[in-house]
Amino acid sequence: MNSQAPASTVAAPAAAPFSSALALTPAGSGGYRAELSKAWTVGGHRVHGGLLLALLTKAGLAGLDAHTGASGVSAEPAEPVVVSAEFLRAPALGEVELATEVVKVGRTASVVRVALRQDGRPALTGTVTTGRLPDGPETWSNLPQLSPEPPPGATLTSAAPDRVAPLARACDVVLDPETASFLRGEIGDLVLRGWVRPIGEQPDVLFALLAGDILPPLMFNLGRPGWTPTVQLTALVRGRPAPGWLRMEATSRVLRGDWFDEDYTIIDSEGRLICQARQLALTPKG
């Protein structure tokens, strides 16, 4: 989940911060190493959950490619269609290891398990189901009506000096002022809309996975800021994004006790559904 931190923690981003954050170094036997940087942290120097999901997915795709190449199996280029992850603990900044295990190689769908570890302890485990994303128009759709680009008066999160996390400088995130009640110091419904795009590059399917957790936590609209840790997140990738802004809507069905849900709908600049993400998360402490 996204959370905010003082502007003093912000570091200058790389030319293409998203691709740079997903750099993998092979470590043998389906393993990879990666570096978690400050540019993708949220409140309390915790690495953003959407970035971890994208990193896990990239490792899964790399592991599948290495497996099929070594075994001589002919396969279509792997694309993620479903990613499901359990968030076990928040990793610290620095090096992490990703271990991949190919469970199935199929004509229509293949499955890879991935574990992200740090200091020998698992922080994130998940499953990446791959296939071939569909081409062409939808036969039927029922999507929220969102403007293709941020309208006048929308709020760029990096322009909110008291609410900026380093994440806000690693990609462009714009909030719909009508739904972001917390920016006005008001209590509102558990719905947020916004727009996001990477810096220095165009969005791809991995960035679409990041977008499924990119807005501030919906708890902000109830006057409850702070870290809202994701416990489980499942994302369905429905297409390859066109260049430009991704528009999104995040909603919740139920807040009960310490638990609440968030559902994301991600639409590209051409009005196509690109990603759906659902997570179960915990409310802020205190």
Tab-separated table of C-alpha atoms in Angstrom:
chain	number	residue	atom	x	y	z
A	1	MET	CA	0.000	0.000	0.000
A	2	ASN	CA	1.089	3.528	-0.606
A	3	SER	CA	1.676	5.830	2.364
A	4	GLN	CA	3.244	9.231	2.619
A	5	ALA	CA	6.485	10.552	4.127
A	6	PRO	CA	8.103	13.966	4.605
A	7	ALA	CA	9.619	15.640	1.555
A	8	SER	CA	13.044	15.588	3.219
A	9	THR	CA	13.323	11.852	2.465
A	10	VAL	CA	12.961	12.323	-1.299
A	11	ALA	CA	15.903	11.316	-3.501
A	12	ALA	CA	16.509	12.247	-7.124
A	13	PRO	CA	15.094	9.541	-9.441
A	14	ALA	CA	16.955	7.685	-12.183
A	15	ALA	CA	16.231	8.466	-15.849
A	16	ALA	CA	13.797	5.506	-15.950
A	17	PRO	CA	13.198	4.689	-12.269
A	18	PHE	CA	10.770	1.825	-12.855
A	19	SER	CA	12.915	-0.259	-15.215
A	20	SER	CA	15.978	0.497	-13.100
A	21	ALA	CA	14.232	-0.841	-9.989
A	22	LEU	CA	13.476	-4.146	-11.722
A	23	ALA	CA	17.071	-4.939	-12.709
A	24	LEU	CA	17.885	-8.606	-12.011
A	25	THR	CA	21.245	-10.336	-11.679
A	26	PRO	CA	21.212	-14.111	-12.350
A	27	ALA	CA	22.308	-16.132	-9.323
A	28	GLY	CA	22.129	-19.666	-10.752
A	29	SER	CA	19.519	-22.468	-10.573
A	30	GLY	CA	16.539	-20.215	-11.233
A	31	GLY	CA	17.707	-17.614	-8.742
A	32	TYR	CA	18.150	-13.859	-9.105
A	33	ARG	CA	19.340	-10.913	-7.059
A	34	ALA	CA	17.861	-7.417	-7.026
A	35	GLU	CA	18.406	-4.177	-5.137
A	36	LEU	CA	15.579	-2.423	-3.282
A	37	SER	CA	16.178	1.319	-3.451
A	38	LYS	CA	14.895	4.299	-1.516
A	39	ALA	CA	13.208	5.715	-4.638
A	40	TRP	CA	10.356	3.183	-4.273
A	41	THR	CA	9.683	3.485	-0.560
A	42	VAL	CA	6.609	4.743	1.231
A	43	GLY	CA	6.119	5.792	4.863
A	44	GLY	CA	8.782	4.471	7.219
A	45	HIS	CA	11.181	3.499	4.402
A	46	ARG	CA	9.053	0.472	3.484
A	47	VAL	CA	9.325	-0.671	-0.121
A	48	HIS	CA	6.118	-0.152	-2.067
A	49	GLY	CA	4.041	-3.328	-2.398
A	50	GLY	CA	3.248	-2.795	-6.074
A	51	LEU	CA	6.950	-2.524	-6.882
A	52	LEU	CA	7.600	-5.800	-5.021
A	53	LEU	CA	4.801	-7.461	-7.003
A	54	ALA	CA	6.284	-6.281	-10.301
A	55	LEU	CA	9.753	-7.468	-9.227
A	56	LEU	CA	8.400	-10.885	-8.254
A	57	THR	CA	6.650	-11.127	-11.630
A	58	LYS	CA	9.742	-10.188	-13.607
A	59	ALA	CA	11.752	-12.843	-11.784
A	60	GLY	CA	9.037	-15.406	-12.508
A	61	LEU	CA	9.090	-14.563	-16.222
A	62	ALA	CA	12.891	-14.757	-16.286
A	63	GLY	CA	12.862	-18.091	-14.483
A	64	LEU	CA	10.343	-19.544	-16.907
A	65	ASP	CA	12.322	-18.297	-19.901
A	66	ALA	CA	15.531	-19.829	-18.540
A	67	HIS	CA	13.765	-23.123	-17.819
A	68	THR	CA	12.208	-23.479	-21.273
A	69	GLY	CA	15.445	-22.426	-22.951
A	70	ALA	CA	17.486	-24.983	-21.031
A	71	SER	CA	14.994	-27.787	-21.664
A	72	GLY	CA	14.605	-27.021	-25.353
A	73	VAL	CA	10.845	-26.566	-24.968
A	74	SER	CA	9.335	-24.309	-27.628
A	75	ALA	CA	7.028	-21.735	-26.050
A	76	GLU	CA	5.419	-18.407	-26.850
A	77	PRO	CA	6.968	-15.385	-25.099
A	78	ALA	CA	5.685	-15.482	-21.539
A	79	GLU	CA	3.326	-12.709	-20.410
A	80	PRO	CA	1.763	-12.493	-16.943
A	81	VAL	CA	-1.976	-13.100	-16.853
A	82	VAL	CA	-2.446	-13.737	-13.103
A	83	VAL	CA	-0.143	-12.817	-10.223
A	84	SER	CA	-1.024	-13.794	-6.669
A	85	ALA	CA	1.228	-12.878	-3.744
A	86	GLU	CA	1.388	-13.238	0.028
A	87	PHE	CA	3.134	-10.360	1.817
A	88	LEU	CA	4.881	-11.977	4.786
A	89	ARG	CA	7.023	-9.139	6.097
A	90	ALA	CA	8.337	-5.791	4.914
A	91	PRO	CA	11.853	-6.132	3.442
A	92	ALA	CA	14.507	-3.535	4.233
A	93	LEU	CA	16.372	-1.521	1.622
A	94	GLY	CA	19.240	-3.364	-0.002
A	95	GLU	CA	19.773	-6.700	-1.705
A	96	VAL	CA	17.108	-9.377	-1.970
A	97	GLU	CA	17.157	-12.845	-3.519
A	98	LEU	CA	14.404	-14.273	-5.709
A	99	ALA	CA	14.074	-18.025	-6.157
A	100	THR	CA	11.882	-19.374	-8.964
A	101	GLU	CA	10.353	-22.824	-9.434
A	102	VAL	CA	8.596	-23.723	-12.676
A	103	VAL	CA	5.513	-25.746	-11.754
A	104	LYS	CA	3.996	-26.214	-15.206
A	105	VAL	CA	4.854	-25.427	-18.811
A	106	GLY	CA	1.718	-25.574	-20.952
A	107	ARG	CA	0.496	-24.540	-24.377
A	108	THR	CA	-2.035	-22.077	-22.964
A	109	ALA	CA	-0.766	-21.335	-19.464
A	110	SER	CA	2.428	-21.902	-17.489
A	111	VAL	CA	2.919	-21.481	-13.752
A	112	VAL	CA	5.968	-20.320	-11.777
A	113	ARG	CA	6.345	-20.035	-8.014
A	114	VAL	CA	8.564	-17.210	-6.756
A	115	ALA	CA	9.939	-16.444	-3.298
A	116	LEU	CA	11.571	-13.124	-2.451
A	117	ARG	CA	13.954	-13.505	0.476
A	118	GLN	CA	16.228	-11.232	2.448
A	119	ASP	CA	18.808	-12.429	4.957
A	120	GLY	CA	17.499	-15.952	4.463
A	121	ARG	CA	13.938	-15.060	5.478
A	122	PRO	CA	10.973	-14.982	3.071
A	123	ALA	CA	9.356	-11.570	2.660
A	124	LEU	CA	7.062	-12.232	-0.300
A	125	THR	CA	5.905	-15.438	-1.937
A	126	GLY	CA	3.700	-15.765	-4.959
A	127	THR	CA	2.628	-17.497	-8.107
A	128	VAL	CA	2.885	-16.091	-11.627
A	129	THR	CA	0.579	-17.638	-14.216
A	130	THR	CA	1.661	-16.797	-17.747
A	131	GLY	CA	0.039	-17.018	-21.141
A	132	ARG	CA	-0.587	-14.859	-24.160
A	133	LEU	CA	-2.504	-11.634	-23.606
A	134	PRO	CA	-5.349	-11.118	-26.064
A	135	ASP	CA	-5.167	-8.802	-29.056
A	136	GLY	CA	-8.044	-6.874	-30.592
A	137	PRO	CA	-11.115	-5.179	-29.080
A	138	GLU	CA	-13.270	-6.437	-26.237
A	139	THR	CA	-16.441	-8.338	-27.033
A	140	TRP	CA	-18.090	-6.790	-23.959
A	141	SER	CA	-16.988	-4.511	-21.140
A	142	ASN	CA	-18.401	-2.611	-18.180
A	143	LEU	CA	-15.827	-0.083	-17.015
A	144	PRO	CA	-15.955	3.076	-14.889
A	145	GLN	CA	-16.025	6.314	-16.837
A	146	LEU	CA	-12.690	8.024	-16.233
A	147	SER	CA	-11.049	10.874	-18.117
A	148	PRO	CA	-8.144	9.670	-20.313
A	149	GLU	CA	-5.876	12.345	-18.811
A	150	PRO	CA	-5.835	14.268	-15.533
A	151	PRO	CA	-8.339	17.155	-15.662
A	152	PRO	CA	-7.533	20.730	-14.656
A	153	GLY	CA	-7.293	20.955	-10.891
A	154	ALA	CA	-6.070	17.401	-10.377
A	155	THR	CA	-3.351	17.042	-7.743
A	156	LEU	CA	0.120	15.727	-8.595
A	157	THR	CA	1.176	13.969	-5.403
A	158	SER	CA	4.739	15.299	-5.620
A	159	ALA	CA	3.216	18.802	-5.411
A	160	ALA	CA	1.721	18.063	-1.974
A	161	PRO	CA	4.735	19.012	0.185
A	162	ASP	CA	3.393	17.627	3.474
A	163	ARG	CA	2.306	14.287	1.997
A	164	VAL	CA	5.102	13.322	-0.384
A	165	ALA	CA	6.749	9.908	-0.291
A	166	PRO	CA	9.870	9.179	-2.341
A	167	LEU	CA	7.540	7.079	-4.508
A	168	ALA	CA	5.858	10.257	-5.724
A	169	ARG	CA	9.098	11.273	-7.445
A	170	ALA	CA	9.680	7.838	-9.029
A	171	CYS	CA	6.537	8.000	-11.174
A	172	ASP	CA	3.848	10.590	-11.901
A	173	VAL	CA	0.784	10.006	-9.717
A	174	VAL	CA	-2.182	12.376	-10.045
A	175	LEU	CA	-5.232	12.313	-7.766
A	176	ASP	CA	-8.806	13.137	-8.720
A	177	PRO	CA	-9.721	16.065	-6.440
A	178	GLU	CA	-13.380	14.996	-6.241
A	179	THR	CA	-12.569	11.675	-4.588
A	180	ALA	CA	-9.417	12.626	-2.615
A	181	SER	CA	-11.330	14.050	0.342
A	182	PHE	CA	-8.324	13.738	2.668
A	183	LEU	CA	-6.483	16.428	0.689
A	184	ARG	CA	-9.175	18.877	1.837
A	185	GLY	CA	-9.105	17.612	5.419
A	186	GLU	CA	-12.529	16.034	4.922
A	187	ILE	CA	-13.988	12.575	5.524
A	188	GLY	CA	-15.139	10.840	2.365
A	189	ASP	CA	-16.159	7.547	0.831
A	190	LEU	CA	-13.722	4.674	0.341
A	191	VAL	CA	-13.094	5.418	-3.306
A	192	LEU	CA	-10.159	7.125	-5.018
A	193	ARG	CA	-9.520	7.811	-8.679
A	194	GLY	CA	-6.316	8.902	-10.326
A	195	TRP	CA	-3.779	8.619	-13.096
A	196	VAL	CA	-0.229	7.250	-13.218
A	197	ARG	CA	2.597	6.980	-15.727
A	198	PRO	CA	6.247	6.008	-15.470
A	199	ILE	CA	9.038	8.558	-15.791
A	200	GLY	CA	11.322	8.284	-18.823
A	201	GLU	CA	9.486	5.356	-20.451
A	202	GLN	CA	6.044	4.097	-21.424
A	203	PRO	CA	3.905	1.775	-19.280
A	204	ASP	CA	4.126	-1.980	-19.801
A	205	VAL	CA	2.369	-4.929	-18.160
A	206	LEU	CA	4.759	-4.861	-15.189
A	207	PHE	CA	3.999	-1.190	-14.598
A	208	ALA	CA	0.290	-2.042	-14.792
A	209	LEU	CA	0.854	-4.398	-11.840
A	210	LEU	CA	2.480	-1.548	-9.910
A	211	ALA	CA	-0.506	0.663	-10.760
A	212	GLY	CA	-2.785	-1.799	-8.964
A	213	ASP	CA	-1.479	-0.482	-5.635
A	214	ILE	CA	-0.291	3.024	-6.472
A	215	LEU	CA	-2.898	5.345	-4.913
A	216	PRO	CA	-2.828	6.423	-1.267
A	217	PRO	CA	-4.618	3.959	1.033
A	218	LEU	CA	-8.397	4.375	1.034
A	219	MET	CA	-8.174	4.733	4.832
A	220	PHE	CA	-6.878	8.267	4.216
A	221	ASN	CA	-10.432	9.277	3.267
A	222	LEU	CA	-11.609	8.181	6.721
A	223	GLY	CA	-9.010	10.393	8.404
A	224	ARG	CA	-6.823	7.389	9.222
A	225	PRO	CA	-3.378	7.983	7.666
A	226	GLY	CA	-0.450	5.663	8.099
A	227	TRP	CA	0.898	2.390	6.791
A	228	THR	CA	-1.775	-0.086	5.713
A	229	PRO	CA	0.142	-3.322	5.109
A	230	THR	CA	-1.043	-5.568	2.302
A	231	VAL	CA	-1.562	-9.172	3.408
A	232	GLN	CA	-2.595	-10.732	0.087
A	233	LEU	CA	-2.895	-9.302	-3.415
A	234	THR	CA	-4.104	-10.943	-6.613
A	235	ALA	CA	-3.877	-9.160	-9.960
A	236	LEU	CA	-5.359	-10.108	-13.327
A	237	VAL	CA	-3.514	-8.666	-16.313
A	238	ARG	CA	-6.025	-8.170	-19.134
A	239	GLY	CA	-3.958	-6.504	-21.859
A	240	ARG	CA	-0.839	-4.594	-22.875
A	241	PRO	CA	-1.111	-0.872	-22.083
A	242	ALA	CA	-0.941	1.740	-24.821
A	243	PRO	CA	1.493	4.650	-24.359
A	244	GLY	CA	0.350	7.440	-22.063
A	245	TRP	CA	-1.479	7.726	-18.762
A	246	LEU	CA	-3.072	4.791	-16.983
A	247	ARG	CA	-6.322	5.798	-15.301
A	248	MET	CA	-7.579	3.932	-12.269
A	249	GLU	CA	-10.290	3.610	-9.690
A	250	ALA	CA	-9.822	2.055	-6.253
A	251	THR	CA	-12.841	1.060	-4.149
A	252	SER	CA	-13.602	-0.922	-1.019
A	253	ARG	CA	-16.556	-3.112	-0.140
A	254	VAL	CA	-16.147	-3.633	3.594
A	255	LEU	CA	-14.111	-2.288	6.503
A	256	ARG	CA	-14.572	-4.603	9.463
A	257	GLY	CA	-12.314	-4.642	12.491
A	258	ASP	CA	-8.685	-4.346	11.396
A	259	TRP	CA	-9.337	-5.668	7.857
A	260	PHE	CA	-10.422	-3.975	4.662
A	261	ASP	CA	-10.297	-4.713	0.948
A	262	GLU	CA	-9.231	-2.645	-2.056
A	263	ASP	CA	-10.275	-3.299	-5.647
A	264	TYR	CA	-8.431	-1.561	-8.486
A	265	THR	CA	-9.533	-1.113	-12.080
A	266	ILE	CA	-6.719	0.012	-14.410
A	267	ILE	CA	-7.580	1.426	-17.857
A	268	ASP	CA	-5.097	2.584	-20.493
A	269	SER	CA	-5.089	5.699	-22.683
A	270	GLU	CA	-7.194	3.927	-25.329
A	271	GLY	CA	-9.925	3.027	-22.854
A	272	ARG	CA	-9.067	-0.675	-22.535
A	273	LEU	CA	-9.065	-2.648	-19.307
A	274	ILE	CA	-5.429	-3.489	-18.563
A	275	CYS	CA	-5.377	-4.790	-15.011
A	276	GLN	CA	-7.674	-5.681	-12.129
A	277	ALA	CA	-6.224	-6.035	-8.637
A	278	ARG	CA	-7.806	-7.046	-5.346
A	279	GLN	CA	-6.053	-7.018	-2.006
A	280	LEU	CA	-6.803	-7.639	1.637
A	281	ALA	CA	-5.026	-5.203	3.935
A	282	LEU	CA	-4.786	-4.121	7.560
A	283	THR	CA	-5.816	-0.716	8.854
A	284	PRO	CA	-3.170	1.628	10.309
A	285	LYS	CA	-2.064	1.034	13.881
A	286	GLY	CA	-3.168	3.547	16.456
